[in-house]
Amino acid sequence: MADELGPFQGVWDAWIEVQEQIEHKPISHFERAVQIQFDELRDHLAAGDREAAAREMVDVMSIALNTLRKLGFSPKEIAEIARDRAANRMAGQAQKILGKYETVHQI
């Protein structure tokens, strides 16, 4: 079995059985699913349960992987995209990216 996604390979593999269904979901499905996970994250944080909050964030990553699956990317392609994005967009630019969110998006 391939392991291109490192610790997230198991998350990817868990969803193979419903891959066809995922491919037919609208993008709004994934957007709403992430919103739900953040609602659950806030509930766990309010209850002081950091570990449960962390699990919700893994669910967010699962949703991100399934969105990439819907877009037709393989684990190998996702790994390449992630490495490229980190090296060419994020490395050395974190302050600039954060600043953009603060000034342009007011968050």
GROMACS .gro file of C-alpha atoms in nm, residues 30-100:
model
   71
   30PHE     CA    1  -1.725   2.007   0.183
   31GLU     CA    2  -1.757   2.373   0.279
   32ARG     CA    3  -2.049   2.297   0.513
   33ALA     CA    4  -1.873   1.992   0.656
   34VAL     CA    5  -1.578   2.211   0.757
   35GLN     CA    6  -1.814   2.461   0.919
   36ILE     CA    7  -1.972   2.179   1.120
   37GLN     CA    8  -1.630   2.058   1.236
   38PHE     CA    9  -1.539   2.408   1.355
   39ASP     CA   10  -1.867   2.429   1.547
   40GLU     CA   11  -1.777   2.100   1.716
   41LEU     CA   12  -1.422   2.225   1.780
   42ARG     CA   13  -1.559   2.531   1.961
   43ASP     CA   14  -1.784   2.309   2.174
   44HIS     CA   15  -1.490   2.090   2.276
   45LEU     CA   16  -1.274   2.392   2.357
   46ALA     CA   17  -1.553   2.543   2.565
   47ALA     CA   18  -1.569   2.214   2.758
   48GLY     CA   19  -1.190   2.218   2.804
   49ASP     CA   20  -1.138   1.904   2.595
   50ARG     CA   21  -0.826   1.980   2.390
   51GLU     CA   22  -0.787   1.624   2.263
   52ALA     CA   23  -1.142   1.616   2.125
   53ALA     CA   24  -1.076   1.955   1.962
   54ALA     CA   25  -0.764   1.810   1.797
   55ARG     CA   26  -0.968   1.520   1.661
   56GLU     CA   27  -1.207   1.769   1.500
   57MET     CA   28  -0.912   1.931   1.325
   58VAL     CA   29  -0.807   1.592   1.189
   59ASP     CA   30  -1.163   1.568   1.056
   60VAL     CA   31  -1.107   1.904   0.883
   61MET     CA   32  -0.796   1.760   0.720
   62SER     CA   33  -1.000   1.456   0.617
   63ILE     CA   34  -1.252   1.688   0.451
   64ALA     CA   35  -0.967   1.869   0.274
   65LEU     CA   36  -0.832   1.537   0.146
   66ASN     CA   37  -1.177   1.434   0.028
   67THR     CA   38  -1.218   1.766  -0.152
   68LEU     CA   39  -0.892   1.695  -0.333
   69ARG     CA   40  -1.021   1.343  -0.405
   70LYS     CA   41  -1.336   1.498  -0.555
   71LEU     CA   42  -1.112   1.716  -0.773
   72GLY     CA   43  -0.946   1.400  -0.903
   73PHE     CA   44  -0.607   1.413  -0.731
   74SER     CA   45  -0.422   1.101  -0.617
   75PRO     CA   46  -0.231   1.079  -0.288
   76LYS     CA   47   0.096   1.113  -0.479
   77GLU     CA   48  -0.026   1.428  -0.653
   78ILE     CA   49  -0.156   1.572  -0.325
   79ALA     CA   50   0.181   1.514  -0.160
   80GLU     CA   51   0.356   1.691  -0.450
   81ILE     CA   52   0.111   1.982  -0.438
   82ALA     CA   53   0.158   2.017  -0.060
   83ARG     CA   54   0.537   2.013  -0.083
   84ASP     CA   55   0.532   2.265  -0.367
   85ARG     CA   56   0.284   2.493  -0.190
   86ALA     CA   57   0.489   2.494   0.130
   87ALA     CA   58   0.816   2.564  -0.053
   88ASN     CA   59   0.693   2.816  -0.308
   89ARG     CA   60   0.409   2.994  -0.132
   90MET     CA   61   0.452   2.961   0.243
   91ALA     CA   62   0.821   2.931   0.327
   92GLY     CA   63   0.953   3.271   0.429
   93GLN     CA   64   0.616   3.435   0.360
   94ALA     CA   65   0.408   3.346   0.666
   95GLN     CA   66   0.409   3.704   0.799
   96LYS     CA   67   0.299   3.840   0.460
   97ILE     CA   68   0.020   3.580   0.432
   98LEU     CA   69  -0.100   3.652   0.786
   99GLY     CA   70  -0.089   4.024   0.714
  100LYS     CA   71  -0.304   3.977   0.404
   0.00000   0.00000   0.00000
